Tab-separated table of C-alpha atoms and ligand atoms in Angstrom:
chain	number	residue	atom	x	y	z
W	1	MET	CA	109.444	166.926	57.431
W	2	LYS	CA	113.152	168.146	57.990
W	3	ASN	CA	114.391	165.715	55.173
W	4	TYR	CA	111.707	166.421	52.860
W	5	ILE	CA	112.448	170.215	53.380
W	6	ASP	CA	116.460	169.403	52.617
W	7	LYS	CA	115.795	166.990	49.588
W	8	ASN	CA	113.263	170.059	48.049
W	9	ARG	CA	115.434	172.941	49.146
W	10	THR	CA	116.525	174.051	45.494
W	11	ARG	CA	113.041	173.908	44.494
W	12	PHE	CA	111.867	175.874	47.066
W	13	ILE	CA	114.292	178.554	46.898
W	14	ASP	CA	113.643	178.930	42.666
W	15	GLU	CA	110.091	178.854	42.879
W	16	LEU	CA	110.210	181.767	45.374
W	17	LEU	CA	112.678	183.472	42.821
W	18	ALA	CA	110.017	183.107	40.374
W	19	PHE	CA	107.280	184.868	42.564
W	20	LEU	CA	110.125	187.877	42.948
W	21	ARG	CA	110.273	187.964	39.452
W	22	ILE	CA	106.712	189.537	39.240
W	23	PRO	CA	106.632	193.423	39.762
W	24	SER	CA	103.655	193.243	42.031
W	25	ILE	CA	103.644	197.098	43.020
W	26	SER	CA	100.169	197.931	44.165
W	27	ALA	CA	100.765	201.342	44.494
W	28	ARG	CA	101.284	201.854	40.567
W	29	SER	CA	98.326	201.706	38.255
W	30	GLU	CA	101.074	200.443	35.663
W	31	HIS	CA	101.472	197.519	37.387
W	32	LYS	CA	97.992	196.545	37.493
W	33	THR	CA	98.291	193.550	35.625
W	34	ASP	CA	101.451	192.478	37.289
W	35	VAL	CA	99.728	192.579	40.457
W	36	GLN	CA	97.021	190.015	38.835
W	37	THR	CA	100.091	187.783	37.703
W	38	ALA	CA	101.290	187.720	41.125
W	39	ALA	CA	97.732	186.578	42.525
W	40	GLU	CA	97.458	184.038	39.936
W	41	PHE	CA	101.070	182.683	40.588
W	42	VAL	CA	99.869	182.616	44.582
W	43	LYS	CA	96.497	180.186	43.306
W	44	THR	CA	98.799	178.106	41.403
W	45	LYS	CA	101.024	177.431	43.916
W	46	LEU	CA	98.411	177.115	46.552
W	47	LEU	CA	96.806	174.457	44.657
W	48	GLU	CA	99.775	172.293	43.701
W	49	ALA	CA	100.782	172.796	47.524
W	50	GLY	CA	97.460	170.611	48.201
W	51	ALA	CA	94.596	173.590	49.081
W	52	ASP	CA	91.403	173.404	48.075
W	53	LYS	CA	88.723	175.867	46.988
W	54	VAL	CA	91.364	178.116	45.578
W	55	GLU	CA	89.891	181.456	44.089
W	56	ILE	CA	91.007	184.731	43.088
W	57	CYS	CA	88.524	187.033	44.284
W	58	PRO	CA	87.867	190.415	42.718
W	59	THR	CA	87.766	193.726	44.795
W	60	ALA	CA	87.284	197.156	43.983
W	61	GLY	CA	91.334	197.239	43.764
W	62	HIS	CA	93.606	194.194	43.547
W	63	PRO	CA	92.348	190.482	44.222
W	64	ILE	CA	92.519	188.604	47.481
W	65	VAL	CA	93.470	184.921	46.888
W	66	TYR	CA	91.524	182.551	49.021
W	67	GLY	CA	92.288	178.795	49.606
W	68	GLU	CA	91.992	176.128	52.423
W	69	LYS	CA	92.469	172.775	53.229
W	70	ILE	CA	89.628	171.406	55.880
W	71	ILE	CA	91.062	167.632	56.984
W	72	ASN	CA	88.575	167.199	59.557
W	73	PRO	CA	85.835	170.069	60.858
W	74	ALA	CA	86.510	168.965	64.411
W	75	LEU	CA	89.789	170.356	64.251
W	76	PRO	CA	90.894	173.772	65.013
W	77	THR	CA	91.641	176.019	61.780
W	78	VAL	CA	94.562	178.413	61.130
W	79	LEU	CA	93.683	181.401	59.050
W	80	VAL	CA	97.014	182.463	57.433
W	81	TYR	CA	97.117	186.099	56.327
W	82	GLY	CA	99.696	187.463	54.188
W	83	HIS	CA	100.176	189.530	51.300
W	84	TYR	CA	101.486	189.404	47.602
W	85	ASP	CA	101.881	193.056	46.738
W	86	VAL	CA	105.326	194.851	47.347
W	87	GLN	CA	106.070	198.586	47.879
W	88	PRO	CA	107.515	200.959	45.028
W	89	VAL	CA	111.330	200.461	44.263
W	90	GLU	CA	112.587	204.099	44.117
W	91	PRO	CA	115.313	205.156	44.407
W	92	LEU	CA	116.306	202.607	41.535
W	93	ASP	CA	119.651	203.818	41.084
W	94	LEU	CA	120.576	202.779	44.539
W	95	TRP	CA	119.736	198.890	44.045
W	96	HIS	CA	122.926	196.905	43.518
W	97	SER	CA	120.811	194.406	41.157
W	98	PRO	CA	117.513	195.038	39.564
W	99	PRO	CA	114.556	194.725	42.000
W	100	PHE	CA	112.705	192.316	40.101
W	101	GLU	CA	115.650	190.294	39.147
W	102	PRO	CA	116.405	188.366	42.406
W	103	VAL	CA	120.010	187.273	42.912
W	104	ILE	CA	121.082	185.293	46.099
W	105	LYS	CA	124.471	186.785	47.535
W	106	ASP	CA	125.949	185.833	51.089
W	107	GLU	CA	122.993	183.317	51.462
W	108	LYS	CA	120.596	186.127	51.343
W	109	ILE	CA	117.830	186.553	48.438
W	110	TYR	CA	117.969	190.238	47.241
W	111	ALA	CA	114.919	191.711	45.384
W	112	ARG	CA	111.978	193.729	46.468
W	113	GLY	CA	109.406	191.830	48.356
W	114	ALA	CA	111.794	189.095	49.335
W	115	CYS	CA	111.137	189.521	52.625
W	116	ASP	CA	108.139	191.959	53.104
W	117	ASP	CA	105.738	189.774	52.330
W	118	LYS	CA	106.354	187.332	49.358
W	119	GLY	CA	109.313	185.561	51.017
W	120	GLN	CA	107.439	184.915	54.034
W	121	VAL	CA	104.175	184.120	52.305
W	122	TYR	CA	105.803	181.478	50.606
W	123	MET	CA	107.129	179.864	53.575
W	124	HIS	CA	103.534	179.189	54.396
W	125	ILE	CA	102.690	177.620	50.827
W	126	LYS	CA	105.592	175.534	51.266
W	127	ALA	CA	104.878	174.779	54.532
W	128	LEU	CA	101.727	173.404	53.467
W	129	GLU	CA	103.147	171.392	50.755
W	130	VAL	CA	105.509	170.025	53.466
W	131	MET	CA	102.627	169.043	55.937
W	132	MET	CA	100.488	167.854	52.814
W	133	GLN	CA	103.330	165.228	51.873
W	134	ASN	CA	104.311	164.417	55.158
W	135	ASN	CA	100.922	163.469	56.243
W	136	ALA	CA	101.255	165.788	59.082
W	137	LEU	CA	98.829	168.679	58.631
W	138	ALA	CA	97.350	168.897	62.372
W	139	CYS	CA	94.780	171.625	61.620
W	140	ASN	CA	92.536	172.906	59.248
W	141	VAL	CA	93.934	175.950	57.359
W	142	LYS	CA	92.512	178.813	55.452
W	143	PHE	CA	94.866	181.267	53.373
W	144	MET	CA	93.779	184.723	52.665
W	145	ILE	CA	96.591	186.538	50.823
W	146	GLU	CA	95.772	189.907	49.817
W	147	GLY	CA	97.229	192.242	47.017
W	148	GLU	CA	96.746	195.994	48.667
W	149	GLU	CA	98.349	195.593	52.009
W	150	GLU	CA	101.135	197.997	50.855
W	151	VAL	CA	98.423	200.774	50.330
W	152	GLY	CA	96.505	200.397	53.294
W	153	SER	CA	94.128	197.220	52.822
W	154	PRO	CA	91.135	199.360	51.408
W	155	ASN	CA	89.395	196.605	50.136
W	156	LEU	CA	89.798	194.099	52.793
W	157	ALA	CA	87.512	195.157	55.370
W	158	PRO	CA	84.306	194.915	52.967
W	159	PHE	CA	85.668	191.524	52.151
W	160	ILE	CA	85.834	190.508	55.548
W	161	LYS	CA	82.420	191.683	56.452
W	162	GLU	CA	80.836	189.602	53.654
W	163	ASN	CA	82.809	186.210	54.125
W	164	LYS	CA	82.807	186.023	57.531
W	165	GLU	CA	81.482	182.147	57.366
W	166	ARG	CA	84.202	181.231	54.868
W	167	LEU	CA	86.858	183.114	57.394
W	168	LYS	CA	85.678	181.266	60.591
W	169	ALA	CA	88.814	180.263	62.497
W	170	ASP	CA	90.264	179.632	65.790
W	171	ILE	CA	93.348	181.828	65.321
W	172	ILE	CA	95.221	184.203	62.625
W	173	LEU	CA	98.656	183.176	61.808
W	174	VAL	CA	100.815	186.169	60.174
W	175	SER	CA	104.608	186.094	58.741
W	176	ASP	CA	105.038	189.755	58.127
W	177	THR	CA	107.189	191.089	61.200
W	178	GLY	CA	110.628	190.111	62.129
W	179	ILE	CA	112.872	188.624	64.873
W	180	ILE	CA	115.533	190.458	66.935
W	181	ALA	CA	118.547	188.435	65.357
W	182	ASN	CA	119.221	185.061	63.868
W	183	ASP	CA	120.202	183.287	67.082
W	184	THR	CA	117.628	185.729	69.148
W	185	PRO	CA	113.872	184.707	68.187
W	186	SER	CA	111.062	186.834	69.515
W	187	ILE	CA	107.174	187.303	68.591
W	188	ASP	CA	105.609	190.878	68.283
W	189	VAL	CA	103.267	190.863	70.659
W	190	GLY	CA	102.184	194.600	69.532
W	191	LEU	CA	101.828	196.828	66.121
W	192	ARG	CA	101.267	200.514	66.014
W	193	GLY	CA	98.678	202.112	64.130
W	194	LEU	CA	98.826	204.325	61.645
W	195	SER	CA	97.131	207.582	60.439
W	196	TYR	CA	98.482	208.664	57.023
W	197	ILE	CA	97.596	212.507	55.609
W	198	GLU	CA	98.489	214.590	52.861
W	199	VAL	CA	98.288	218.389	53.137
W	200	GLU	CA	98.298	220.855	50.597
W	201	VAL	CA	99.371	224.532	51.384
W	202	THR	CA	98.246	227.440	48.903
W	203	GLY	CA	99.642	230.898	48.892
W	204	ALA	CA	98.879	233.303	45.924
W	205	ASP	CA	97.212	231.830	42.931
W	206	HIS	CA	100.482	231.630	40.891
W	207	ASP	CA	103.931	231.320	41.333
W	208	LEU	CA	105.649	234.818	41.979
W	209	HIS	CA	108.876	236.643	41.439
W	210	SER	CA	110.884	235.725	44.251
W	211	GLY	CA	112.198	239.414	44.891
W	212	VAL	CA	109.371	241.377	43.994
W	213	TYR	CA	107.283	239.498	46.253
W	214	GLY	CA	109.566	238.050	48.585
W	215	GLY	CA	109.190	239.021	51.853
W	216	ALA	CA	105.632	240.504	51.964
W	217	VAL	CA	103.751	237.352	50.881
W	218	GLY	CA	103.236	233.998	52.542
W	219	ASN	CA	105.536	231.496	51.078
W	220	PRO	CA	103.709	227.954	51.510
W	221	ILE	CA	106.797	226.252	51.792
W	222	ASN	CA	108.051	227.943	54.484
W	223	VAL	CA	104.693	228.121	56.158
W	224	LEU	CA	104.346	224.318	55.742
W	225	CYS	CA	107.928	224.033	57.377
W	226	GLU	CA	106.866	226.123	60.462
W	227	MET	CA	103.704	224.442	60.849
W	228	ILE	CA	105.296	220.764	60.569
W	229	ALA	CA	108.304	222.040	63.165
W	230	SER	CA	105.456	223.516	65.538
W	231	MET	CA	104.181	220.016	65.970
W	232	LYS	CA	106.726	218.606	68.065
W	233	ASP	CA	108.167	220.684	71.281
W	234	GLU	CA	111.806	220.680	72.498
W	235	ASN	CA	111.139	217.370	74.081
W	236	LYS	CA	109.767	215.663	70.857
W	237	HIS	CA	106.715	215.638	72.529
W	238	ILE	CA	103.561	215.892	69.581
W	239	THR	CA	101.828	219.182	70.123
W	240	ILE	CA	98.258	218.422	68.621
W	241	PRO	CA	96.129	218.914	71.788
W	242	HIS	CA	94.584	215.892	73.189
W	243	PHE	CA	96.988	213.719	71.132
W	244	TYR	CA	98.171	211.499	73.960
W	245	ASP	CA	94.549	211.194	75.648
W	246	ASP	CA	94.166	207.998	75.144
W	247	VAL	CA	97.821	206.481	75.000
W	248	VAL	CA	98.077	203.668	77.380
W	249	ILE	CA	100.882	204.576	79.927
W	250	PHE	CA	103.327	201.556	80.631
W	251	SER	CA	104.063	200.847	84.435
W	252	GLU	CA	107.896	201.127	85.365
W	253	GLU	CA	107.870	197.028	85.532
W	254	GLU	CA	106.274	197.008	81.828
W	255	ARG	CA	108.918	199.490	80.728
W	256	ALA	CA	111.903	197.338	82.428
W	257	GLU	CA	110.539	194.034	81.009
W	258	LEU	CA	110.485	195.628	77.296
W	259	ASN	CA	114.295	197.028	77.840
W	260	LYS	CA	114.953	193.677	78.630
W	261	ALA	CA	115.250	192.672	74.831
W	262	PRO	CA	118.791	192.666	73.839
W	263	PHE	CA	119.409	195.446	72.049
W	264	SER	CA	122.940	197.657	71.549
W	265	LEU	CA	122.295	201.358	70.923
W	266	GLU	CA	126.171	201.575	69.567
W	267	ASP	CA	125.380	198.786	66.927
W	268	TYR	CA	122.042	200.774	65.907
W	269	LYS	CA	123.942	203.717	65.235
W	270	ALA	CA	126.625	202.089	63.396
W	271	TYR	CA	124.274	200.309	61.345
W	272	LEU	CA	122.382	203.702	60.467
W	273	ASP	CA	125.511	205.319	60.009
W	274	ILE	CA	124.271	208.312	62.554
W	275	GLN	CA	126.074	209.895	65.213
W	276	ASP	CA	123.113	209.709	67.544
W	277	VAL	CA	119.422	208.913	68.092
W	278	GLU	CA	116.359	211.500	68.102
W	279	GLY	CA	113.395	210.955	69.792
W	280	GLU	CA	110.690	211.797	72.342
W	281	ALA	CA	112.432	212.715	75.841
W	282	GLY	CA	112.500	210.220	78.535
W	283	TYR	CA	112.259	207.178	76.632
W	284	THR	CA	114.536	204.298	75.363
W	285	THR	CA	114.776	203.854	71.662
W	286	LEU	CA	113.044	200.441	72.378
W	287	GLU	CA	110.108	202.396	73.686
W	288	ARG	CA	110.025	205.095	71.426
W	289	THR	CA	109.419	202.713	68.679
W	290	GLY	CA	107.286	200.090	70.623
W	291	ILE	CA	105.059	201.851	72.728
W	292	ARG	CA	105.076	205.716	71.873
W	293	PRO	CA	103.354	207.530	68.708
W	294	THR	CA	105.116	209.404	66.492
W	295	LEU	CA	104.564	212.299	63.962
W	296	ASP	CA	106.686	212.200	60.595
W	297	VAL	CA	106.878	213.912	57.372
W	298	ASN	CA	107.251	211.055	54.727
W	299	GLY	CA	107.610	213.245	51.916
W	300	ILE	CA	107.642	217.158	51.109
W	301	TRP	CA	107.661	219.100	47.993
W	302	GLY	CA	106.590	222.099	46.054
W	303	GLY	CA	108.772	225.144	44.104
W	304	TYR	CA	111.535	224.924	42.103
W	305	THR	CA	113.784	221.791	42.398
W	306	GLY	CA	115.044	221.324	38.504
W	307	GLU	CA	118.718	222.022	37.399
W	308	GLY	CA	120.137	225.488	38.667
W	309	SER	CA	118.256	228.053	40.405
W	310	LYS	CA	114.904	229.659	39.586
W	311	THR	CA	113.904	232.727	41.647
W	312	VAL	CA	110.483	232.065	42.706
W	313	LEU	CA	107.819	232.099	45.292
W	314	PRO	CA	105.934	228.964	44.969
W	315	SER	CA	102.052	228.960	45.056
W	316	LYS	CA	101.893	225.570	46.594
W	317	ALA	CA	103.817	223.139	48.943
W	318	TYR	CA	102.646	219.695	49.993
W	319	ALA	CA	103.590	216.888	52.602
W	320	LYS	CA	102.790	213.391	53.514
W	321	ILE	CA	102.622	213.143	57.308
W	322	SER	CA	102.255	209.876	58.877
W	323	MET	CA	101.232	209.463	62.997
W	324	ARG	CA	102.073	205.838	64.008
W	325	LEU	CA	99.714	205.176	67.019
W	326	VAL	CA	99.687	202.666	70.029
W	327	PRO	CA	97.040	201.168	72.371
W	328	ASN	CA	94.601	202.544	72.632
W	329	GLN	CA	94.690	205.478	70.164
W	330	ASN	CA	91.965	205.370	67.435
W	331	HIS	CA	93.148	206.165	63.914
W	332	GLU	CA	89.959	208.133	63.026
W	333	LYS	CA	89.998	210.329	66.097
W	334	ILE	CA	93.911	210.997	65.657
W	335	THR	CA	93.469	212.252	61.797
W	336	ALA	CA	90.560	214.413	62.963
W	337	LEU	CA	92.422	215.886	65.805
W	338	PHE	CA	95.435	216.474	63.199
W	339	GLN	CA	93.070	217.946	60.521
W	340	ALA	CA	91.109	220.194	63.119
W	341	HIS	CA	94.944	221.317	64.427
W	342	PHE	CA	96.494	221.894	61.488
W	343	GLU	CA	93.446	224.170	59.905
W	344	ARG	CA	93.830	225.974	63.244
W	345	ILE	CA	97.613	226.839	63.187
W	346	ALA	CA	97.630	227.808	59.372
W	347	PRO	CA	98.180	231.189	59.145
W	348	LYS	CA	95.642	233.784	57.021
W	349	SER	CA	98.401	234.082	54.501
W	350	VAL	CA	97.716	230.794	53.288
W	351	ARG	CA	94.632	228.247	52.633
W	352	VAL	CA	95.283	224.355	53.555
W	353	ILE	CA	93.632	221.247	52.555
W	354	VAL	CA	93.973	218.274	54.772
W	355	LYS	CA	93.478	215.127	52.828
W	356	PRO	CA	93.124	211.917	55.105
W	357	HIS	CA	94.879	208.912	53.338
W	358	HIS	CA	94.514	205.219	54.857
W	359	GLY	CA	94.904	204.489	58.442
W	360	GLY	CA	94.388	201.375	60.754
W	361	ASN	CA	94.133	200.860	64.854
W	362	PRO	CA	97.132	199.504	66.980
W	363	ALA	CA	96.696	195.609	67.812
W	364	LEU	CA	98.371	193.624	70.872
W	365	THR	CA	98.340	189.812	71.444
W	366	PRO	CA	98.400	188.589	74.784
W	367	THR	CA	101.095	186.055	75.722
W	368	ASP	CA	99.316	183.728	77.735
W	369	SER	CA	96.834	182.698	74.764
W	370	VAL	CA	97.070	179.483	73.187
W	371	GLY	CA	98.246	180.735	69.745
W	372	TYR	CA	101.037	182.679	71.465
W	373	LYS	CA	102.294	179.569	73.243
W	374	ALA	CA	101.923	177.273	70.154
W	375	ALA	CA	104.035	180.096	68.345
W	376	SER	CA	106.525	180.175	71.204
W	377	GLN	CA	106.901	176.558	71.764
W	378	ALA	CA	107.533	176.175	67.493
W	379	MET	CA	110.091	178.899	67.592
W	380	GLU	CA	111.981	177.482	71.001
W	381	ASP	CA	111.952	173.735	68.987
W	382	THR	CA	113.478	175.024	65.749
W	383	PHE	CA	115.721	177.949	67.291
W	384	GLY	CA	116.592	175.802	70.340
W	385	LYS	CA	115.671	179.345	72.107
W	386	LYS	CA	112.518	180.606	73.670
W	387	PRO	CA	111.367	183.581	71.667
W	388	ILE	CA	111.295	186.968	73.368
W	389	PRO	CA	108.030	188.777	73.297
W	390	THR	CA	108.664	192.151	71.706
W	391	ARG	CA	106.555	194.984	70.289
W	392	GLY	CA	106.872	195.951	66.509
W	393	GLY	CA	107.176	199.661	65.331
W	394	GLY	CA	105.312	198.841	61.958
W	395	SER	CA	101.748	198.528	61.068
W	396	ILE	CA	99.747	195.795	59.714
W	397	PRO	CA	96.485	197.695	60.259
W	398	ILE	CA	94.339	194.588	58.991
W	399	VAL	CA	95.079	192.978	62.388
W	400	ALA	CA	92.787	195.417	64.484
W	401	LEU	CA	90.100	194.767	61.773
W	402	PHE	CA	90.464	190.721	62.358
W	403	GLU	CA	89.826	191.370	66.096
W	404	GLN	CA	86.720	193.764	65.469
W	405	GLU	CA	84.973	191.695	62.860
W	406	LEU	CA	86.191	188.157	63.287
W	407	GLY	CA	86.820	188.358	67.093
W	408	LEU	CA	89.933	186.833	66.172
W	409	LYS	CA	93.835	187.294	67.919
W	410	THR	CA	96.665	187.412	65.398
W	411	ILE	CA	99.893	185.679	66.002
W	412	LEU	CA	102.633	187.981	64.695
W	413	MET	CA	105.083	185.039	63.839
W	414	GLY	CA	107.501	186.678	61.639
W	415	PHE	CA	111.039	185.786	60.565
W	416	GLY	CA	112.588	189.067	59.065
W	417	LEU	CA	115.211	191.193	60.741
W	418	ASP	CA	115.233	195.059	60.719
W	419	SER	CA	118.228	194.696	58.815
W	420	ASP	CA	116.426	193.332	55.761
W	421	ALA	CA	115.901	196.530	54.074
W	422	ILE	CA	112.043	196.375	53.857
W	423	HIS	CA	110.643	199.215	51.545
W	424	SER	CA	114.387	200.121	50.872
W	425	PRO	CA	116.730	199.786	48.245
W	426	ASN	CA	118.475	196.268	48.279
W	427	GLU	CA	115.536	194.395	50.428
W	428	HIS	CA	116.985	191.007	51.248
W	429	TYR	CA	115.778	188.017	52.909
W	430	GLY	CA	118.164	185.260	54.549
W	431	LEU	CA	118.002	181.968	53.452
W	432	PHE	CA	118.484	180.913	56.846
W	433	ASN	CA	115.035	182.647	57.827
W	434	TYR	CA	113.209	181.309	54.980
W	435	PHE	CA	113.916	177.776	55.753
W	436	LYS	CA	113.465	178.261	59.226
W	437	GLY	CA	109.966	179.609	58.622
W	438	ILE	CA	109.014	176.374	56.458
W	439	GLU	CA	110.413	174.374	59.247
W	440	THR	CA	108.866	176.547	62.225
W	441	ILE	CA	105.433	176.689	60.651
W	442	PRO	CA	104.143	173.107	60.552
W	443	LEU	CA	105.251	172.977	64.181
W	444	PHE	CA	103.067	175.653	65.112
W	445	PHE	CA	100.226	173.765	63.681
W	446	LYS	CA	101.120	170.862	65.678
W	447	HIS	CA	101.580	172.718	69.012
W	448	PHE	CA	98.433	174.592	68.269
W	449	ALA	CA	96.130	171.356	67.536
W	450	ALA	CA	97.577	169.611	70.745
W	451	MET	CA	97.159	172.587	72.890
W	452	LYS	CA	93.786	173.502	71.701
W	453	LYS	CA	92.403	170.076	72.848
L	501	BES	N1	105.103	194.192	57.133
L	501	BES	C1	104.928	195.364	57.431
L	501	BES	C2	104.693	195.617	58.631
L	501	BES	C3	105.858	195.693	59.612
L	501	BES	C4	107.457	195.315	59.193
L	501	BES	C5	105.462	195.400	61.087
L	501	BES	C6	108.006	195.141	60.291
L	501	BES	C7	106.518	195.102	61.866
L	501	BES	C8	107.828	194.770	61.638
L	501	BES	C9	104.034	196.018	56.092
L	501	BES	O1	103.989	195.505	54.976
L	501	BES	C10	104.057	197.180	56.224
L	501	BES	O2	105.084	198.045	55.624
L	501	BES	N2	103.072	198.000	56.636
L	501	BES	C11	102.907	199.177	56.362
L	501	BES	C12	101.312	200.175	56.907
L	501	BES	C13	100.540	200.112	55.311
L	501	BES	C14	99.330	200.803	55.789
L	501	BES	C15	101.240	201.091	54.403
L	501	BES	C16	103.629	200.376	57.331
L	501	BES	O3	103.954	199.722	58.431
L	501	BES	O4	103.992	201.330	57.190
L	502	MN	MN1	104.441	193.407	54.758
L	503	MN	MN1	105.638	196.715	54.099
C-alpha cells in the first residue's frame, strides 16, 4: 500500500488542491452554490475511490454526502464522519496568499480548509482508494461528510434520527483534530462542549450626543463591558450561579497523568507572541483547555467605529459569547443559566436580549475500547511511537449526538497540529500529516477488524 501511495503522491496532492479551491464557507449565504459544489466534489471522488450508493442528501441547509462500501455484512463497519465546509476567511489582508488559491510552501499546503477539515476528509477518501486498489479493505465503511459543521451542524441531528438504519456501524472514525507534534502522536479522548450566545444591550431608543447626555444615561457599551467583566472573578472563575455544578472534578492522579503530555509553556508563549498566559487559578494550561470550562467574548460591537471621531452615546451594543463545556455539563442547561444570569445582572438603565445560537455537549472516548486500541496500534505502526491520549479544547458537537442517537463511540484520529492556524489567516496542513493520515487509516481498518473478531 505504501508503494501505491508513493506512486500516486502528486495526484493525491493535486486532487486536494482542487478541493481546496472551492470556497465552501457554510456561514455565508453568498457561498451557497460553492458549498453545493464542494458536496458534488466529495460525491465524485467517493465514487472514483470505489464507494457505492453515493448520494448528496439535501437538508434544510447545506447537504450531507453519504456513501458506503459494504464488502461483507459479517465484517465490522466503520462510519467515517467529516466536514467539507470551512470557516470564513476574514481578515483577508493577513493572508500571505489568497485563501482559496492553495500554495505549497515549506512542505505545507496553505489554504482555508487545508487542515480543517478538507485535508483530513480527503485523507479518508484517498485511504479508501488505496484499500480498494490493493484489495485491502478490511471492514465495511460508510461515509457521512457534512457541510454545516462550522455553523453548529443544525441539520445533522434530524438526519441522524431519520437514517439510523443506514448509519448502523460499530464505530465512528473522525479526523478533525490534531496530534501534539509530528514526532509525538496523540489521540484526543475528550472534546469540550459549546454553548454559543449573542446578546444585545439597548440604552436610549436612539443615539445621543455624548456631551449633552453623557454621564446621565446608561451607555450600553459601558454596561455590556461591565456585565461581561463581572462574569469572572479575580481567579478567573466564572461567576454564573450553578455554572460548575455538573463539572466532573479530576482526581490528583488523573491530573498528573494529563500533565505528563509533553508541553513547553515557553514555546507556547513564544509561538503566540505573549508575555504570559492567563486562565483559571490553580490549573495548568493543559488543564485549562482540556478539563475546565471557559467563557469568552468572540466579538463585540456597537457605537461609532468609522474614521476619525464622533461624540455619541450609542443606543445599542452587541456581543457574541461562547462557553466551552466539559463533562458532564449540558449545553442547554448552561445556556439557560447564562440567560437567567445575564438578564438578572442587567441594570435598569438598559434592556437586554439574549439569543442562543448553537450548542453541543462534551464527549469522551474510553482508552480501553477496541476502537481506541485499533487507532493507537495504527498510529504506533506509522509513527513508530505509541500515541498519547489527550484532551482537545475544541468542539465537534455531533460526537455527543452520535453517542446519544446511535449509541456509538467516536475515535478522534486527527493529524493536524495546533500551529496549523485553523480558523485563522494562513491555515495550512503539512504534507507529512496528509500522507501520514492516508497511510494510517487503512491500518486502523485492519486492526479494528482483527480486534473486533
Ligand atoms: N475541527 C474543529 C474542532 C477541533 C479542532 C477539535 C481542533 C479539536 C482540536 C471543528 O471544525 C470546529 O472548529 N468546531 C467548532 C465548533 C462549531 C460548533 C463551530 C469549534 O470548536 O469552535
Ligand atoms: Mn473541523
Ligand atoms: Mn473548524
